[in-house]
Tab-separated table of C-alpha atoms and ligand atoms in Angstrom:
chain	number	residue	atom	x	y	z
A	17	MET	CA	12.653	95.273	21.820
A	18	ARG	CA	10.815	96.675	24.782
A	19	LEU	CA	11.406	94.494	27.786
A	20	SER	CA	9.622	96.632	30.323
A	21	ALA	CA	6.241	94.901	30.037
A	22	VAL	CA	7.195	91.733	31.851
A	23	VAL	CA	4.210	89.695	32.922
A	24	VAL	CA	4.987	86.693	35.058
A	25	VAL	CA	2.401	83.972	34.836
A	26	LEU	CA	3.522	80.721	36.383
A	27	ALA	CA	0.573	78.637	35.295
A	28	LEU	CA	-1.137	80.029	32.269
A	29	GLY	CA	-4.850	80.009	32.876
A	30	CYS	CA	-6.073	79.728	29.327
A	31	GLY	CA	-6.675	75.948	29.343
A	32	SER	CA	-9.890	74.800	30.938
A	33	ALA	CA	-10.862	78.348	31.874
A	34	SER	CA	-12.090	79.000	28.363
A	35	GLY	CA	-14.890	76.463	28.856
A	36	HIS	CA	-14.279	74.458	25.665
A	37	ARG	CA	-14.570	77.363	23.326
A	38	ALA	CA	-11.694	78.426	21.134
A	39	SER	CA	-10.845	81.949	22.010
A	40	ASP	CA	-9.970	84.643	19.523
A	41	PRO	CA	-7.951	86.747	21.899
A	42	ALA	CA	-7.208	90.410	21.621
A	43	PRO	CA	-3.954	91.386	19.944
A	44	ARG	CA	-0.836	91.371	22.047
A	45	ALA	CA	2.479	92.914	21.314
A	46	ALA	CA	4.957	90.281	20.203
A	47	THR	CA	7.347	91.811	22.671
A	48	GLU	CA	5.139	91.038	25.633
A	49	ARG	CA	6.937	88.619	27.922
A	50	VAL	CA	4.860	85.934	29.563
A	51	LEU	CA	7.139	83.709	31.583
A	52	VAL	CA	5.660	80.247	31.692
A	53	SER	CA	7.773	77.699	33.537
A	54	GLY	CA	6.627	74.648	31.538
A	55	PRO	CA	4.780	73.913	28.309
A	56	ILE	CA	2.080	76.443	27.387
A	57	ASP	CA	-0.549	73.750	27.913
A	58	ARG	CA	-0.846	73.486	31.686
A	59	ASP	CA	-2.704	70.195	31.184
A	60	ALA	CA	0.048	68.702	29.025
A	61	THR	CA	0.399	64.938	29.528
A	62	PRO	CA	3.268	63.803	31.788
A	63	GLU	CA	5.274	62.587	28.780
A	64	THR	CA	4.747	65.870	26.911
A	65	ARG	CA	5.757	67.864	29.952
A	66	ALA	CA	8.819	65.644	30.440
A	67	LEU	CA	9.801	66.109	26.795
A	68	PHE	CA	9.601	69.881	27.190
A	69	HIS	CA	11.786	69.963	30.302
A	70	ASN	CA	14.240	67.355	29.035
A	71	LEU	CA	14.755	69.157	25.727
A	72	ARG	CA	15.380	72.394	27.561
A	73	ARG	CA	17.890	70.715	29.859
A	74	LEU	CA	19.550	68.698	27.119
A	75	ALA	CA	20.026	71.755	24.941
A	76	SER	CA	22.932	72.938	27.080
A	77	GLN	CA	24.789	69.669	26.461
A	78	HIS	CA	23.707	68.030	23.233
A	79	VAL	CA	22.003	68.680	19.921
A	80	LEU	CA	19.649	65.968	18.703
A	81	PHE	CA	19.762	65.126	15.005
A	82	GLY	CA	16.548	64.765	13.027
A	83	HIS	CA	15.371	63.812	9.540
A	84	GLN	CA	12.035	64.338	7.790
A	85	ASP	CA	10.156	61.205	6.627
A	86	ASP	CA	13.074	59.046	7.737
A	87	LEU	CA	11.187	55.752	8.126
A	88	ALA	CA	8.764	56.117	5.209
A	89	TYR	CA	11.176	56.140	2.278
A	90	GLY	CA	14.713	56.969	1.264
A	91	TYR	CA	16.650	57.939	-1.811
A	92	ASP	CA	16.338	54.476	-3.338
A	93	TRP	CA	13.645	52.618	-1.395
A	94	VAL	CA	10.051	52.958	-0.220
A	95	ALA	CA	8.449	51.580	2.957
A	96	GLU	CA	10.969	48.883	3.849
A	97	PRO	CA	10.455	47.833	7.468
A	98	GLY	CA	13.377	48.880	9.674
A	99	ARG	CA	15.045	50.921	6.898
A	100	SER	CA	16.315	54.478	7.171
A	101	ASP	CA	18.960	56.253	5.061
A	102	VAL	CA	20.390	57.732	8.266
A	103	LYS	CA	20.721	54.240	9.737
A	104	ASP	CA	22.121	52.757	6.517
A	105	VAL	CA	25.009	55.227	6.673
A	106	THR	CA	25.604	55.707	10.417
A	107	GLY	CA	24.232	52.558	12.033
A	108	SER	CA	21.644	54.545	14.021
A	109	PHE	CA	18.218	55.997	13.431
A	110	PRO	CA	17.958	59.753	13.911
A	111	ALA	CA	16.869	61.113	17.294
A	112	VAL	CA	14.130	63.312	15.813
A	113	TYR	CA	11.554	62.236	13.231
A	114	GLY	CA	9.756	64.828	11.122
A	115	TRP	CA	6.376	64.086	9.505
A	116	GLU	CA	4.135	66.076	7.186
A	117	LEU	CA	0.363	66.381	7.650
A	118	SER	CA	-0.801	68.121	4.442
A	119	GLY	CA	-3.875	66.419	3.023
A	120	LEU	CA	-5.282	65.436	6.423
A	121	GLU	CA	-7.353	68.626	6.390
A	122	THR	CA	-9.324	67.480	3.366
A	123	GLY	CA	-9.616	63.861	4.426
A	124	LYS	CA	-7.048	62.437	2.012
A	125	ALA	CA	-5.548	59.026	2.752
A	126	ALA	CA	-1.988	60.162	1.943
A	127	ASN	CA	-0.043	63.388	2.283
A	128	ILE	CA	1.351	65.617	-0.440
A	129	ASP	CA	4.391	63.343	-0.760
A	130	GLY	CA	2.380	60.128	-0.993
A	131	VAL	CA	2.886	58.992	2.619
A	132	GLU	CA	-0.279	57.244	3.802
A	133	PHE	CA	-1.496	58.520	7.150
A	134	ALA	CA	-2.376	55.035	8.374
A	135	ARG	CA	1.239	53.949	7.863
A	136	MET	CA	2.583	57.242	9.207
A	137	ARG	CA	0.750	56.511	12.459
A	138	GLY	CA	2.677	53.228	12.725
A	139	TRP	CA	6.034	54.854	11.943
A	140	ILE	CA	5.401	57.570	14.502
A	141	ALA	CA	4.668	54.945	17.147
A	142	GLU	CA	7.787	53.023	16.120
A	143	GLY	CA	10.068	56.064	16.500
A	144	TYR	CA	8.478	56.989	19.803
A	145	ARG	CA	8.834	53.459	21.184
A	146	ARG	CA	12.552	53.710	20.472
A	147	GLY	CA	12.688	56.961	22.437
A	148	GLY	CA	12.785	59.394	19.505
A	149	VAL	CA	11.182	62.824	19.265
A	150	ILE	CA	8.256	63.326	16.878
A	151	THR	CA	7.654	66.604	15.086
A	152	ALA	CA	5.027	67.444	12.457
A	153	SER	CA	4.754	70.164	9.833
A	154	TRP	CA	1.579	71.087	7.971
A	155	HIS	CA	1.631	72.406	4.412
A	156	MET	CA	-2.121	72.936	4.491
A	157	ASP	CA	-3.861	73.374	1.137
A	158	ASN	CA	-5.171	76.858	0.400
A	159	PRO	CA	-8.622	76.772	2.035
A	160	VAL	CA	-10.109	79.293	-0.387
A	161	THR	CA	-8.973	77.909	-3.735
A	162	GLY	CA	-8.245	74.278	-2.873
A	163	GLY	CA	-4.791	74.800	-4.395
A	164	ASN	CA	-1.738	73.704	-2.465
A	165	ALA	CA	0.174	75.570	0.261
A	166	TRP	CA	2.116	77.504	-2.376
A	167	ASP	CA	-1.072	79.013	-3.825
A	168	THR	CA	-0.727	82.448	-2.240
A	169	THR	CA	-4.294	83.603	-2.878
A	170	SER	CA	-5.340	85.544	0.216
A	171	ALA	CA	-6.991	83.151	2.685
A	172	VAL	CA	-6.102	83.880	6.318
A	173	ALA	CA	-8.863	86.425	6.961
A	174	ALA	CA	-11.429	84.028	5.472
A	175	ILE	CA	-10.671	81.237	7.935
A	176	LEU	CA	-10.523	83.325	11.112
A	177	PRO	CA	-13.611	83.558	13.344
A	178	GLY	CA	-16.180	85.611	11.451
A	179	GLY	CA	-14.637	84.727	8.069
A	180	ALA	CA	-16.571	83.014	5.279
A	181	ARG	CA	-14.453	79.835	5.506
A	182	HIS	CA	-14.204	79.579	9.258
A	183	ALA	CA	-16.424	76.512	9.613
A	184	GLN	CA	-14.436	74.763	6.912
A	185	PHE	CA	-11.264	75.594	8.824
A	186	THR	CA	-12.500	74.176	12.122
A	187	GLN	CA	-13.443	71.016	10.236
A	188	SER	CA	-9.855	70.859	8.947
A	189	LEU	CA	-8.576	71.242	12.490
A	190	ASP	CA	-10.993	68.518	13.600
A	191	ARG	CA	-9.466	66.114	11.085
A	192	LEU	CA	-5.983	67.055	12.195
A	193	ALA	CA	-6.967	66.639	15.845
A	194	GLU	CA	-8.394	63.210	15.182
A	195	PHE	CA	-5.081	62.044	13.753
A	196	LEU	CA	-2.884	63.716	16.374
A	197	GLY	CA	-5.100	62.331	19.130
A	198	SER	CA	-4.917	58.840	17.692
A	199	LEU	CA	-1.134	58.612	18.109
A	200	ARG	CA	-0.503	56.377	21.058
A	201	GLY	CA	2.414	54.471	22.501
A	202	PRO	CA	3.659	53.044	25.781
A	203	GLY	CA	3.648	55.785	28.409
A	204	ARG	CA	6.431	56.217	30.946
A	205	SER	CA	3.904	57.562	33.438
A	206	SER	CA	1.457	54.679	33.069
A	207	GLY	CA	3.618	51.608	33.555
A	208	GLY	CA	3.764	51.025	29.809
A	209	ARG	CA	0.028	51.425	29.134
A	210	ASP	CA	-0.618	53.354	25.907
A	211	THR	CA	-0.809	57.123	26.323
A	212	PRO	CA	-0.850	59.914	23.710
A	213	ILE	CA	2.477	60.340	21.906
A	214	PRO	CA	3.949	63.833	22.357
A	215	VAL	CA	4.302	65.733	19.079
A	216	ILE	CA	6.114	68.992	18.422
A	217	PHE	CA	3.594	70.581	16.076
A	218	ARG	CA	5.064	73.205	13.712
A	219	PRO	CA	2.210	74.832	11.792
A	220	TRP	CA	2.261	78.041	9.739
A	221	HIS	CA	6.023	77.848	9.284
A	222	GLU	CA	8.307	80.062	7.198
A	223	MET	CA	5.784	82.861	7.467
A	224	THR	CA	8.500	85.409	6.821
A	225	GLY	CA	8.877	84.027	3.296
A	226	GLY	CA	6.461	84.804	0.497
A	227	TRP	CA	5.810	81.271	-0.728
A	228	PHE	CA	2.946	80.036	1.485
A	229	TRP	CA	-0.554	81.498	1.631
A	230	TRP	CA	-0.169	82.160	5.365
A	231	GLY	CA	3.079	84.073	4.773
A	232	LEU	CA	3.219	87.615	6.028
A	233	PRO	CA	3.309	89.189	2.593
A	234	HIS	CA	-0.205	87.745	2.045
A	235	THR	CA	-1.752	88.605	5.400
A	236	THR	CA	-1.038	90.971	8.279
A	237	SER	CA	0.961	90.316	11.437
A	238	TYR	CA	-2.230	90.670	13.444
A	239	GLU	CA	-4.158	88.150	11.322
A	240	TYR	CA	-1.242	85.759	11.438
A	241	GLN	CA	-1.098	85.982	15.230
A	242	ARG	CA	-4.847	85.386	15.441
A	243	LEU	CA	-4.503	82.356	13.183
A	244	TRP	CA	-1.781	80.946	15.413
A	245	ARG	CA	-3.610	81.573	18.665
A	246	PHE	CA	-6.856	80.210	17.298
A	247	THR	CA	-5.090	77.034	16.163
A	248	VAL	CA	-3.563	76.486	19.615
A	249	ALA	CA	-6.763	77.306	21.488
A	250	TYR	CA	-8.881	75.068	19.250
A	251	LEU	CA	-6.638	72.010	19.368
A	252	ARG	CA	-5.986	72.325	23.090
A	253	ASP	CA	-9.233	73.665	24.545
A	254	VAL	CA	-11.936	72.513	22.158
A	255	ARG	CA	-10.409	69.252	20.991
A	256	GLY	CA	-8.660	68.557	24.291
A	257	LEU	CA	-5.309	67.580	22.832
A	258	HIS	CA	-2.661	67.674	25.533
A	259	ASN	CA	0.163	65.898	23.720
A	260	LEU	CA	1.353	68.874	21.662
A	261	LEU	CA	4.231	71.297	21.981
A	262	TYR	CA	3.987	74.202	19.545
A	263	ALA	CA	6.961	75.275	17.414
A	264	TYR	CA	7.142	78.725	15.821
A	265	ALA	CA	9.522	78.576	12.837
A	266	PRO	CA	10.208	81.616	10.665
A	267	ASN	CA	12.685	81.273	7.812
A	268	ALA	CA	15.808	83.277	7.135
A	269	SER	CA	14.491	86.275	5.345
A	270	GLY	CA	15.877	89.236	3.482
A	271	ALA	CA	18.967	91.241	4.187
A	272	ASP	CA	18.223	91.529	7.883
A	273	GLY	CA	17.842	87.747	8.283
A	274	ILE	CA	16.754	86.939	11.788
A	275	GLY	CA	15.723	90.582	12.263
A	276	THR	CA	12.268	89.697	10.938
A	277	TYR	CA	11.906	86.759	13.319
A	278	MET	CA	9.284	88.316	15.567
A	279	ALA	CA	7.072	89.606	12.755
A	280	GLY	CA	4.387	86.980	13.345
A	281	TYR	CA	5.184	86.000	16.918
A	282	PRO	CA	1.941	85.157	18.692
A	283	GLY	CA	3.342	85.708	22.191
A	284	ASP	CA	5.123	83.582	24.788
A	285	GLY	CA	1.836	82.094	25.954
A	286	TYR	CA	1.378	80.341	22.582
A	287	VAL	CA	4.793	78.918	21.728
A	288	ASP	CA	6.961	76.157	23.244
A	289	VAL	CA	9.750	75.887	20.690
A	290	LEU	CA	11.517	78.821	19.078
A	291	GLY	CA	12.439	77.270	15.757
A	292	TYR	CA	14.249	78.558	12.751
A	293	ASP	CA	14.289	77.295	9.147
A	294	SER	CA	17.424	78.099	7.211
A	295	TYR	CA	18.939	76.198	4.286
A	296	PHE	CA	22.454	76.162	2.866
A	297	SER	CA	23.145	76.977	-0.751
A	298	ASP	CA	25.282	74.928	-3.112
A	299	THR	CA	28.123	77.373	-3.302
A	300	ARG	CA	29.943	78.262	-0.129
A	301	ARG	CA	29.549	81.967	0.384
A	302	PRO	CA	31.981	83.786	2.635
A	303	GLY	CA	30.296	84.421	5.938
A	304	ASP	CA	27.359	82.024	5.531
A	305	VAL	CA	28.497	79.733	8.348
A	306	ALA	CA	29.246	82.697	10.615
A	307	SER	CA	25.898	84.265	9.866
A	308	LEU	CA	24.011	81.082	10.805
A	309	THR	CA	26.029	80.963	14.049
A	310	GLN	CA	24.978	84.514	14.754
A	311	SER	CA	21.316	83.741	14.068
A	312	LEU	CA	21.411	80.655	16.277
A	313	SER	CA	23.047	82.578	19.121
A	314	TRP	CA	20.293	85.139	18.888
A	315	LEU	CA	17.674	82.376	18.831
A	316	VAL	CA	19.153	80.593	21.861
A	317	ALA	CA	19.330	83.832	23.845
A	318	GLN	CA	15.680	84.568	23.040
A	319	ALA	CA	14.594	81.040	23.919
A	320	GLU	CA	16.527	80.920	27.171
A	321	SER	CA	15.149	84.251	28.337
A	322	ARG	CA	11.581	83.145	27.517
A	323	ASN	CA	11.862	79.569	28.900
A	324	LYS	CA	11.459	78.079	25.423
A	325	ILE	CA	13.256	75.363	23.477
A	326	PRO	CA	15.564	76.650	20.723
A	327	ALA	CA	15.883	74.493	17.588
A	328	LEU	CA	17.045	74.591	13.983
A	329	THR	CA	13.758	73.138	12.814
A	330	GLU	CA	14.559	72.773	9.084
A	331	THR	CA	17.895	72.946	7.339
A	332	GLY	CA	20.200	71.122	4.971
A	333	LEU	CA	21.931	71.224	1.641
A	334	GLN	CA	19.890	69.785	-1.218
A	335	ALA	CA	21.764	67.028	-3.105
A	336	LEU	CA	24.805	67.335	-0.801
A	337	ARG	CA	27.359	68.344	-3.417
A	338	ASP	CA	29.947	69.360	-0.823
A	339	SER	CA	31.938	66.485	0.633
A	340	SER	CA	32.577	68.184	3.993
A	341	PHE	CA	29.149	69.790	4.376
A	342	TRP	CA	28.350	68.105	7.693
A	343	THR	CA	31.472	69.007	9.609
A	344	ALA	CA	32.699	72.140	7.818
A	345	ARG	CA	29.359	73.852	7.446
A	346	LEU	CA	26.495	72.446	9.528
A	347	ALA	CA	28.478	71.440	12.628
A	348	SER	CA	30.725	74.507	12.321
A	349	ALA	CA	27.743	76.830	12.271
A	350	ILE	CA	26.081	75.160	15.267
A	351	LYS	CA	29.365	75.047	17.214
A	352	GLY	CA	30.335	78.548	16.124
A	353	ASP	CA	30.204	79.933	19.638
A	354	SER	CA	29.296	78.879	23.149
A	355	VAL	CA	25.685	80.073	22.765
A	356	SER	CA	24.768	78.877	19.256
A	357	ARG	CA	25.544	75.269	20.229
A	358	ARG	CA	22.802	75.316	22.868
A	359	ILE	CA	19.998	74.461	20.419
A	360	ALA	CA	18.053	71.335	21.365
A	361	TYR	CA	17.832	69.797	17.912
A	362	VAL	CA	18.596	70.227	14.249
A	363	MET	CA	16.437	68.618	11.581
A	364	VAL	CA	17.264	68.198	7.902
A	365	TRP	CA	14.657	67.742	5.196
A	366	ARG	CA	13.496	64.623	3.382
A	367	ASN	CA	15.240	62.220	1.005
A	368	ALA	CA	12.780	62.307	-1.865
A	369	ASN	CA	12.788	58.972	-3.634
A	370	ARG	CA	14.818	59.201	-6.824
A	371	HIS	CA	12.251	57.205	-8.788
A	372	THR	CA	9.377	59.567	-8.040
A	373	ARG	CA	11.338	62.804	-8.003
A	374	THR	CA	14.268	63.194	-10.348
A	375	ASP	CA	15.818	66.469	-9.209
A	376	GLU	CA	18.065	65.068	-6.450
A	377	HIS	CA	15.868	66.415	-3.648
A	378	PHE	CA	17.644	64.687	-0.754
A	379	TYR	CA	19.274	65.978	2.448
A	380	VAL	CA	21.020	63.062	4.153
A	381	PRO	CA	23.508	60.800	2.378
A	382	TYR	CA	22.543	57.312	1.237
A	383	LEU	CA	25.179	54.564	1.164
A	384	GLY	CA	27.931	55.566	-1.234
A	385	GLN	CA	26.878	59.225	-1.482
A	386	ALA	CA	29.761	61.725	-1.506
A	387	THR	CA	29.163	63.031	2.035
A	388	ALA	CA	28.651	59.629	3.724
A	389	ASP	CA	32.080	59.656	5.431
A	390	ASP	CA	31.648	63.225	6.587
A	391	PHE	CA	28.179	62.409	7.913
A	392	ARG	CA	29.732	59.611	10.006
A	393	ARG	CA	32.292	62.098	11.335
A	394	PHE	CA	29.431	64.457	12.220
A	395	LYS	CA	27.713	61.661	14.112
A	396	ALA	CA	30.942	60.856	15.995
A	397	ASP	CA	31.042	64.409	17.362
A	398	PRO	CA	29.925	64.097	21.013
A	399	LEU	CA	27.787	67.214	20.707
A	400	PHE	CA	25.339	65.491	18.364
A	401	ARG	CA	23.035	62.728	19.475
A	402	PHE	CA	21.291	60.165	17.320
A	403	GLU	CA	18.867	57.549	18.551
A	404	ASP	CA	21.593	55.195	19.785
A	405	ALA	CA	22.680	57.674	22.472
A	406	LEU	CA	19.420	59.143	23.645
A	407	PRO	CA	18.555	59.680	27.304
A	408	ASP	CA	14.952	58.932	28.294
A	409	LEU	CA	13.239	62.104	27.136
A	410	TYR	CA	9.799	61.088	28.368
A	411	ARG	CA	10.527	60.754	32.042
A	412	THR	CA	11.634	63.526	34.350
A	413	ALA	CA	13.887	62.994	37.338
A	414	SER	CA	10.906	63.127	39.690
A	415	GLN	CA	8.812	60.536	37.811
B	4	BMA	C1	8.941	70.745	0.318
B	4	BMA	C2	9.397	69.767	-0.742
B	4	BMA	C3	8.162	69.249	-1.420
B	4	BMA	C4	7.219	68.637	-0.374
B	4	BMA	C5	6.949	69.597	0.763
B	4	BMA	C6	6.118	68.984	1.872
B	4	BMA	O1	9.991	71.412	0.886
B	4	BMA	O2	10.127	68.719	-0.162
B	4	BMA	O3	8.525	68.278	-2.370
B	4	BMA	O4	6.020	68.261	-0.991
B	4	BMA	O5	8.167	70.065	1.281
B	4	BMA	O6	6.732	67.871	2.438
């Protein structure tokens, strides 16, 4: 990586300066360093700004634990107020809540997994009121065919400015913006008056894999970067959303693993969280824990040198058929060395309900599941924080 082109920009002037037009900026080398001292949105709300700084600070001491769809359903229940599989087993809600926005772009009432957006809004507010961190992924339907995110028909060029589906795409972003802007909860900066809820938005993820239409095998690095930058500029500058932090999250890919990480990187001026998606496989392979440690150390070093938040944004072991998975594999990998443990959070995927999906697609234990004891041991490790031991992430020392 060439580090010679260091550009120091303390306050990035791409917010209001663009005059409410989404820009389609010229290509930049992924290696270009733009040192921004806070979130990339210089107009970020006080709570969003506080979340950014607190996660960066916290990362050197603790790793927050997160779970996708935690409040909406679990392995054996759906929409029970106050219920969470994580809480059933450990006594605490997770610290990070992941939500999925697919379907919003076409105006559907529920997402791809049947979670109604109206209820999701309530669950997001509930988690935020308890001090948790909210993150959202977006498995957007293929805008050309109307198929789902796994329909890899070429589509990125068509939705960029000048493309045949560009207007349709901005309408999709409008629908997304409406939802993200409607999330409100008691603000720390406003004496408890409702303010926008900060969300770590993680679009266009796992682009180094071949399974989504926005993946790099189906577009070019340049188009991918334009897609990313357009998305940020549109939501922030045209729609005026200032409650978002943006997470870039490639997956583990190919023999060189993290070596492909920067393939779609849109530049330091467009990313707040350096994420990484990497799953465990059923059989323990020699070196798999050590290799995740190595990847995380690399990620942390990159994030720290760029003033970003490092995070293991998606991970887990489907069906948890390994009784010491949590301590012997996940915790061991994160604690593998003094650098890898400095990620801000780790989030595991959803507990698909066993009545609607029969292939044991779950990632945290439910009561009685074989890894429940080990999951409690993981929680007892002082490195990991669940909701019951969270500092106030939405207030900075000076507020
Ligand atoms: C995938 C699976 C799917 C789900 C999708 C979006 O990894 O869990 O069942 O529809 O995420 O949440």
